[in-house]
Short mmCIF file of C-alpha atoms and ligand atoms in Angstrom, two decimals:
data_model
loop_
_atom_site.label_atom_id
_atom_site.label_comp_id
_atom_site.label_asym_id
_atom_site.label_seq_id
_atom_site.Cartn_x
_atom_site.Cartn_y
_atom_site.Cartn_z
CA MET A 29 5.61 3.02 5.75
CA THR A 30 3.11 5.38 7.68
CA TYR A 31 2.49 9.29 8.43
CA VAL A 32 3.57 10.81 11.51
CA VAL A 33 2.51 13.73 13.60
CA ASN A 34 5.18 15.46 15.12
CA GLU A 35 5.37 18.18 17.72
CA ALA A 36 3.69 21.28 16.16
CA CYS A 37 0.61 19.43 16.56
CA ILE A 38 1.08 20.38 20.30
CA GLY A 39 -1.04 23.59 20.96
CA GLU A 40 -3.29 23.85 17.92
CA LYS A 41 -4.69 20.25 17.36
CA ASP A 42 -6.56 21.52 14.10
CA LEU A 43 -8.23 18.33 13.70
CA SER A 44 -8.86 18.45 9.68
CA CYS A 45 -6.72 15.59 9.75
CA ILE A 46 -9.09 13.55 11.54
CA ASP A 47 -11.64 14.66 8.83
CA VAL A 48 -10.16 13.63 5.92
CA CYS A 49 -8.60 10.25 6.90
CA PRO A 50 -10.23 7.70 4.86
CA VAL A 51 -9.93 5.17 7.35
CA ASP A 52 -10.52 6.73 10.22
CA CYS A 53 -6.69 6.32 11.81
CA ILE A 54 -6.16 9.56 13.40
CA TYR A 55 -6.45 9.31 17.35
CA GLU A 56 -7.13 12.25 19.59
CA ILE A 57 -5.03 12.63 22.89
CA ASP A 58 -5.26 15.57 25.57
CA GLU A 59 -3.00 17.49 23.81
CA MET A 60 -2.47 16.43 19.98
CA VAL A 61 -3.59 13.63 17.53
CA VAL A 62 -1.57 10.50 16.65
CA ILE A 63 -1.52 8.44 13.93
CA ALA A 64 -1.41 4.55 14.08
CA PRO A 65 0.63 2.78 11.77
CA ASP A 66 -0.24 -0.03 11.44
CA GLU A 67 -4.01 1.47 9.94
CA CYS A 68 -2.43 4.07 8.01
CA ILE A 69 -2.84 3.36 4.19
CA ASP A 70 -0.56 6.76 3.44
CA CYS A 71 -2.99 8.07 1.20
CA SER A 72 -1.56 10.97 1.88
CA LEU A 73 -4.95 13.33 2.50
CA CYS A 74 -4.27 14.62 6.01
CA GLU A 75 -0.63 16.12 5.24
CA PRO A 76 -1.87 19.20 3.16
CA VAL A 77 -5.04 20.02 5.48
CA CYS A 78 -2.33 20.10 8.65
CA PRO A 79 -2.46 24.43 8.84
CA VAL A 80 0.92 23.92 11.05
CA ASP A 81 2.58 21.17 9.01
CA ALA A 82 2.47 18.82 11.87
CA ILE A 83 1.75 15.22 9.48
CA THR A 84 5.04 14.29 7.55
CA PRO A 85 5.53 10.68 5.81
CA ALA A 86 7.46 8.97 8.49
CA GLU A 87 11.13 8.78 6.17
CA GLY A 88 10.32 12.21 5.96
CA VAL A 89 10.08 13.39 9.53
CA PRO A 90 12.65 16.11 10.80
CA ALA A 91 15.61 14.97 12.91
CA ASP A 92 14.40 16.23 16.41
CA GLN A 93 11.06 15.21 15.37
CA ARG A 94 11.87 11.77 15.42
CA PRO A 95 11.05 10.74 18.89
CA PHE A 96 7.57 11.07 17.34
CA ILE A 97 7.90 8.25 15.77
CA ALA A 98 7.23 5.95 18.16
CA ILE A 99 5.09 8.18 20.21
CA ASN A 100 2.87 7.91 17.26
CA ALA A 101 3.10 4.21 16.81
CA ALA A 102 2.77 3.37 20.72
CA TRP A 103 -1.27 4.28 19.96
CA GLY A 104 -1.12 0.47 19.33
CA ASP A 105 0.23 0.09 23.17
CA GLY A 106 -2.94 2.23 24.62
CA ARG A 107 -3.29 5.90 25.04
CA GLU A 108 -1.38 6.05 28.50
CA GLU A 109 1.97 4.15 26.46
CA VAL A 110 1.21 7.36 23.77
CA GLU A 111 1.04 10.05 27.36
CA ARG A 112 4.24 8.13 28.33
CA LEU A 113 6.16 8.67 25.37
CA LEU A 114 5.57 11.84 25.33
CA ALA A 115 5.78 13.26 28.77
CA GLU A 116 9.19 11.35 28.31
CA HIS A 117 10.46 12.92 25.31
CA ARG A 118 9.48 16.28 26.77
CA ALA A 119 11.39 15.87 30.17
CA SER A 120 14.47 14.69 27.74
CA SER A 121 14.15 18.20 25.73
CA GLY A 122 13.81 20.39 28.32
FE1 LIG B 202 -5.32 8.98 7.21
FE2 LIG B 202 -4.08 9.32 4.79
FE3 LIG B 202 -3.52 10.35 6.35
FE4 LIG B 202 -2.69 8.01 6.51
S1 LIG B 202 -2.27 9.36 5.01
S2 LIG B 202 -3.51 8.91 8.39
S3 LIG B 202 -4.62 7.12 5.96
S4 LIG B 202 -5.29 10.65 5.93
#
């Protein structure tokens, strides 16, 4: 399992989650942060500190936010891939 940052982070990017993550697996891109799923240890510490409830367990990602599972996971392929998927999602969701 992993935790996932969803669209609510965009425009907020509070960064409290980065402060509490014990394994430093939350990474900042221009518009939001993402969680590297292969590094996350599922401690759940980030979830309650987010002021906009942008972080949920992967199983709890709302249906309309499912693309963010792949957007977070793309960190493993590099920042550019995260940005590309994010732009693609925005274009498709209008
Ligand atoms: Fe970091 Fe824990 Fe949140 Fe995973 S669940 S991103 S390890 S604070």
